[in-house]
Amino acid sequence: MERSAIAPMPSLEIKRYTGIMDWLTTVDHKKIGLMYFWFTVTMGIVGGALAGLIRFQLATPGAVIETLQAAHLAGGPEPFSLFSNGGGIFGDQDRFNQMVTMHASVMIFFTIIPGFIAFMNYIVPLMVGARDMAFPKMNAFGFWLLIPSAMLMLSSFFVQGGAAASGWTTYPPLSILGHGTKPGQDMWVMGVHLAGVSSILAAINFIVTIASLKVMKWRDLPLFAWATLFVSIMALIATPVLAAAVTMVLLDRNFNTTFTIASQGGDPILYQHIFWFYSHPAVYIMILPGFGGISHVIAAFSRKRVFGYLGMVLATGSITALGFVVWAHHMFVVGMPTWMQYYFQVASLAIGVPTGIKVFSWLATMWGGTIRMTVSMMFACGFLCLFVLGGFGGLILALTAVDYTLNNTYFVVGHFHMVLVGGSVMLLFSMTYFWWPKMSGHFLSERLGKWVFWLMFIGVFIAFFAMHISGANGMARRIAVYYSDFRFSNYLTTVGYLMTFTSACLFFGDLIYSYRRPKITVDDPWQINDIQQSFEWATSCPPPVYNFAKVPPIPILEQIPSHDHKH
Amino acid sequence: MPRVMSLSLALILALLCAHGTAADGPSVVLPAPPSATSAAPESASARIDADVKLFNPDVYRLDDQGSPVFPGHSLFVEPVTEVARQVLSATWFSALVFLPFLILPQVLLLVIIFKFKDRGDGRAPATFLTHHKLEVIWTAIPFLAVLIVSIPTYYVLEFMDDPPKETKDLQVVTVTGKQFAWMYEYKRYYVDPNADEKVCLQSSLDPVNQLQEPLLLTKGRSVSFNLTSQDVTHAWWVPAFGVKKSAITGRFTNVWFTPDTLGVFKGQCVELCGDKHGNMIITTVVVERDEFERYMTLLRHRDDTVPVWNALQPPAGKTVPAGAVAKAVAAFLQKGDSPERQYALSYWMASNFSSIQRVPPPKGSSIAEVLGVAHPADDHLARDKQIDEVIRAKRKQVDELLPALAKSLAALPAAAATPILR
Amino acid sequence: MTALPTSNPAANGNRRRMNLFGILLALFALCMSSYFLIKFPDLYRLFCRAIGVQTNPNNAAVIAAPSKHSGRFIDVLFEGAKDASLPVHFYPDQPVVRLEIGTDATNVYHFKNVSDHAVSFRPVHQISPIAAARDFGLKLCFCFANQTIPAGETRDFPVIFTFGADLDERINTVTLRYTLFEISADAPLTEEQKRIQEGLLGPGAIVSPGAATHAPPAPAATPAAGGKP
């Protein structure tokens, strides 16, 4: 090996802990990345279980208004129900709202966002040729903030009045109710604050790492690093705004301020504008890193380099920029001036253009390649299929006039699950199958992986397509009881959920089992790096503490070939 | 003194009626409401039943097996307003324009997977990195599609957001959301048009069963909604009308539409508003103009009928003293015994009995127990029949009292028509 | 360690100075814009009006415009709402007022305190459809101040209002709603009320002299009358 000729990094003089203390005190971006990963996987299972309770409620006859009524008329026992005001197994309908709120919060703040941060943490410094993040201690601090944050949120189930029950959007005045007696909402707000601080710290770290520790020029930066950069900029700008919004709720609840209380001159809509100013970019925070990662996966398994590098970077950049100016499409029905609604409609539709560029560029990347259908690649293809489908629903929803009908229905729920589970989660799986050998030094099972993929793909499709049908037929979101018109589509969704959750559990088991598989001894287990020339495949699996003996470990790839560049 | 006389007369009458020996006056067929259009002569109670079915649509019914009867058609999707129709066509139009962007990537993906799959034949992968013309095309065409869709949807949006075009006979309704009911205030329809304080007719939770009452709309008449909220943010939505607006404290949002099909249209609150958010349903009934006016007349007298209902349907575990019903009816008629008022009393009794079947009875009991029907719960047909009989008997009790009492009250001197019973 | 892209120390220093300058400039701009927004809230209101969001009931231009018969009539519906716990009974004298656009119209709200103690409340004005707000001028209203009614007493508060000629031609029905919220007797005015009060008392008063004279004692017009029992 070329590397062996060079002297290894001198060992550090600092006394290092071993075992559990090593993990608790580590500032190594790889170990922190792994901890992020395991945190995410655990939280994903928790969030999925919460979703399961919601799905079981909605699949039982106890949720159908007509069957409830029939029981009343006949004097028979109430039909089986998890959450019902007449005494459900798990509590009343308020408990159901808590499940809805916490499912969303856990999935957004503790699964998808940190899930991508896990890969960003592990892979980006490797990719840009850095030995660690720019601020390793801050990196560790950011991760360890997530633990109390998650503990605050999840433990709020056990306080008086239960967890927050006003939806993850926490619209006042609903979220103001119960102040002083139901601390769940306050705990939720504090949890979001901690998660937000963690997110901001990570964002600063990534921006500085990429800007100052990269060994290549900007125009040769790998796409995943670009996506990380854009996402970090987004998180840095948007997250403080979320903090401001939830702080308003906290102050209104506890300190007699009146930001959102109409009788005192406040305005509930103010909160909604501020909240969505964060939460729309948050949608992209939850998918853009995956967009970057998938470019590597698709290129690697097509044995090609990614198509239209410049277009990809520009598209990511314009999604970032546009993401900040479309927030009000979440709140078309609050009564805004016509032209303003129209502006938000056109701007939202316009996001479809750069997204389309990315989709077509991925297809063009695959075109003409020799495609190896590994599980990672299957997830990438599944992502393309489901994401385009979910995006189509998004285009329809962006039309203000149509949104007057579909806003806050299951169509919206179906749409964002299709792009978050069919999109972000599929991306996370794809990236995991791709980079897990690098991160852990062990392969995941390709054979089991095919089961994981097909179960998830079909499950996600069934579950969330059926949600679109429920919504188009008139089912409102966040309801614990519904009209019988939606029985069938709700059964379907629950069936789809079961498949998805089974698949996730299989995957979880495989992750744990993978440590018992033989250790990978080569740098480039997928045998792709002759074309990709990505730094992370030019070091051992997992990489040593110092990442590379020599930086850059391999020649820097010129992303835009010079003849093309002049053009 | 006329007061004392009328009091004692009414009391005697009431007691007589309570013992089933009501003065056998001629069986008065209730006069048809002002704008009745019925061609064939109907019996009064059939008329009332028809009105109850119309104004208080009961979608929850049991079949022979005791399982719920689900509506055969969706109460939700069929558009019944111009607004909803325009939205639907805008949806299909945009879906059609965007369809290629849904189909093309999927087809390409399939083609690519099958065409370029590595079959181990040593085929070398292509090496192209960009294709400027292609990239321009797939930027420009989606952009064009966005433009194409944006133009017609603007007109739909404008149509929805602007005030209604036909405003000659606009019906204005103030809709107030509260946890967990809607309050509809029919503007320009007053409880007492001659009073100093003109209170608009309202319907919300019905006063006896605490069930959400339907909103009545007129076919072909534009309705303008002013939405606001008393507590938290709600949103009013009936899919068939194609409109949805948030009801927000401290704000007055506005929406309009013109229903053009008769029928019942369901909806629900679509902004999370608390634990019973899912139960916050909306029922709208689109009726003809004369039926609407009739309902307004009925609403006008509704509050006065509550004591009669309370006499008929005592709270669980309590009994009503003999003659209470007759006394309550007499009191009702004291305040006015016009035919429309009598009709209103009969109607509300029937309507309340219809509603009571939708109210969850106290825990552990059933509607049959509440009504005192002793019949095994597993024989639904017989039980339902018996419930029906009990309800009919109770209604008859009121209906029979009405003409006789009205007649005797009419015979009293005018001064006696002041309310003397409470 | 790798070499930084720019290895010339002089160039680096220059760049750093420029960066610092840029950051300071941005901070300064941020502080100034916040200061101006707080100091001159009218800037914000101008912005709101420019984008078509009329949040306050008073359009000064409509109020200042001379009375002019336009021959076009609209119906104005009045309504009121309150907290269930507020022991005040109130209703509009006329539930519907027919008004010629360009001229003033008057309605009176009758209030009665049905409790045995003085009650203070804050009336909040709402108008629908919102498109009418831009051309609506409220010359006199009890919502300009917080109100207090002594135990058992009644009050009649006039509302004098007008519509500008620019009102959308398709609007022929407007609804005005007043919602009463219970407050403590010494609760401060809201920003909006303060602004209106300043306008009332200072030069360029919003209430036209004509309106003020033919109004009854006008308890709403001055904060003192409304504030003390």
PDB file of C-alpha atoms in Angstrom, chain B residues 158 161-165 167-170 172 174-176 183 185 187-188 190 196-198 200 224-230 248-255, chain C residues 53 55 75 77-83 89-96 110 124-131 168-173 175-177 179 181:
ATOM      1  CA  GLU B 158     -59.496  35.241  -7.083  1.00  0.00           C
ATOM      2  CA  ASP B 161     -61.257  35.158  -2.284  1.00  0.00           C
ATOM      3  CA  ASP B 162     -63.255  38.019  -3.765  1.00  0.00           C
ATOM      4  CA  PRO B 163     -66.656  38.818  -2.380  1.00  0.00           C
ATOM      5  CA  PRO B 164     -69.544  36.880  -3.918  1.00  0.00           C
ATOM      6  CA  LYS B 165     -70.735  38.207  -7.235  1.00  0.00           C
ATOM      7  CA  THR B 167     -75.087  39.854  -3.401  1.00  0.00           C
ATOM      8  CA  LYS B 168     -78.736  40.830  -3.718  1.00  0.00           C
ATOM      9  CA  ASP B 169     -79.987  38.131  -1.403  1.00  0.00           C
ATOM     10  CA  LEU B 170     -76.865  37.267   0.488  1.00  0.00           C
ATOM     11  CA  VAL B 172     -74.819  36.112   6.224  1.00  0.00           C
ATOM     12  CA  THR B 174     -71.471  34.271  11.731  1.00  0.00           C
ATOM     13  CA  VAL B 175     -69.731  31.044  12.624  1.00  0.00           C
ATOM     14  CA  THR B 176     -68.097  30.942  16.025  1.00  0.00           C
ATOM     15  CA  MET B 183     -72.249  28.309  16.830  1.00  0.00           C
ATOM     16  CA  GLU B 185     -75.758  32.916  13.954  1.00  0.00           C
ATOM     17  CA  LYS B 187     -77.884  37.291  10.547  1.00  0.00           C
ATOM     18  CA  ARG B 188     -81.064  39.239   9.760  1.00  0.00           C
ATOM     19  CA  TYR B 190     -84.325  37.613  14.788  1.00  0.00           C
ATOM     20  CA  ASP B 196     -85.611  46.435  21.435  1.00  0.00           C
ATOM     21  CA  GLU B 197     -82.834  43.944  21.512  1.00  0.00           C
ATOM     22  CA  LYS B 198     -82.908  42.024  18.303  1.00  0.00           C
ATOM     23  CA  CYS B 200     -80.230  36.782  15.899  1.00  0.00           C
ATOM     24  CA  SER B 224     -71.195  34.565   3.345  1.00  0.00           C
ATOM     25  CA  PHE B 225     -69.505  33.270   6.466  1.00  0.00           C
ATOM     26  CA  ASN B 226     -67.812  35.361   9.079  1.00  0.00           C
ATOM     27  CA  LEU B 227     -65.657  33.021  11.098  1.00  0.00           C
ATOM     28  CA  THR B 228     -64.223  33.671  14.494  1.00  0.00           C
ATOM     29  CA  SER B 229     -63.448  31.720  17.608  1.00  0.00           C
ATOM     30  CA  GLN B 230     -64.092  32.002  21.294  1.00  0.00           C
ATOM     31  CA  ILE B 248     -59.256  32.518  14.954  1.00  0.00           C
ATOM     32  CA  THR B 249     -59.705  34.475  18.145  1.00  0.00           C
ATOM     33  CA  GLY B 250     -59.549  38.188  17.551  1.00  0.00           C
ATOM     34  CA  ARG B 251     -59.903  37.786  13.820  1.00  0.00           C
ATOM     35  CA  PHE B 252     -62.798  37.700  11.448  1.00  0.00           C
ATOM     36  CA  THR B 253     -62.139  35.517   8.461  1.00  0.00           C
ATOM     37  CA  ASN B 254     -64.531  35.441   5.582  1.00  0.00           C
ATOM     38  CA  VAL B 255     -65.584  32.857   3.069  1.00  0.00           C
TER      39      VAL B 255
ATOM     40  CA  VAL C  53     -53.073  43.937   5.559  1.00  0.00           C
ATOM     41  CA  THR C  55     -55.311  45.521  10.958  1.00  0.00           C
ATOM     42  CA  ASP C  75     -75.803  47.040   4.753  1.00  0.00           C
ATOM     43  CA  LEU C  77     -74.517  44.214  10.287  1.00  0.00           C
ATOM     44  CA  PHE C  78     -73.607  44.669  13.930  1.00  0.00           C
ATOM     45  CA  GLU C  79     -72.975  41.998  16.472  1.00  0.00           C
ATOM     46  CA  GLY C  80     -71.356  41.502  19.804  1.00  0.00           C
ATOM     47  CA  ALA C  81     -69.753  38.741  21.783  1.00  0.00           C
ATOM     48  CA  LYS C  82     -68.134  38.410  25.157  1.00  0.00           C
ATOM     49  CA  ASP C  83     -66.662  35.992  27.626  1.00  0.00           C
ATOM     50  CA  HIS C  89     -75.248  42.639  28.733  1.00  0.00           C
ATOM     51  CA  PHE C  90     -74.832  44.572  25.520  1.00  0.00           C
ATOM     52  CA  TYR C  91     -76.469  44.759  22.141  1.00  0.00           C
ATOM     53  CA  PRO C  92     -76.595  47.067  19.148  1.00  0.00           C
ATOM     54  CA  ASP C  93     -79.534  49.409  18.877  1.00  0.00           C
ATOM     55  CA  GLN C  94     -79.991  48.437  15.263  1.00  0.00           C
ATOM     56  CA  PRO C  95     -78.654  45.105  14.108  1.00  0.00           C
ATOM     57  CA  VAL C  96     -78.505  46.341  10.513  1.00  0.00           C
ATOM     58  CA  HIS C 110     -76.496  49.556  24.781  1.00  0.00           C
ATOM     59  CA  VAL C 124     -62.010  44.414  20.344  1.00  0.00           C
ATOM     60  CA  HIS C 125     -63.180  45.463  16.918  1.00  0.00           C
ATOM     61  CA  GLN C 126     -63.476  43.057  14.029  1.00  0.00           C
ATOM     62  CA  ILE C 127     -64.658  43.588  10.469  1.00  0.00           C
ATOM     63  CA  SER C 128     -65.578  41.146   7.739  1.00  0.00           C
ATOM     64  CA  PRO C 129     -64.975  40.748   4.865  1.00  0.00           C
ATOM     65  CA  ILE C 130     -61.402  41.805   5.389  1.00  0.00           C
ATOM     66  CA  ALA C 131     -61.352  43.461   1.955  1.00  0.00           C
ATOM     67  CA  ASP C 168     -65.020  47.049  -3.638  1.00  0.00           C
ATOM     68  CA  GLU C 169     -68.154  47.303  -5.722  1.00  0.00           C
ATOM     69  CA  ARG C 170     -69.177  43.744  -5.032  1.00  0.00           C
ATOM     70  CA  ILE C 171     -69.319  44.229  -1.298  1.00  0.00           C
ATOM     71  CA  ASN C 172     -72.813  45.072  -0.202  1.00  0.00           C
ATOM     72  CA  THR C 173     -72.819  43.569   3.254  1.00  0.00           C
ATOM     73  CA  THR C 175     -70.274  42.758   9.431  1.00  0.00           C
ATOM     74  CA  LEU C 176     -68.846  44.554  12.437  1.00  0.00           C
ATOM     75  CA  ARG C 177     -68.269  42.607  15.583  1.00  0.00           C
ATOM     76  CA  THR C 179     -65.865  41.234  21.447  1.00  0.00           C
ATOM     77  CA  PHE C 181     -62.718  40.766  27.146  1.00  0.00           C
TER      78      PHE C 181
END
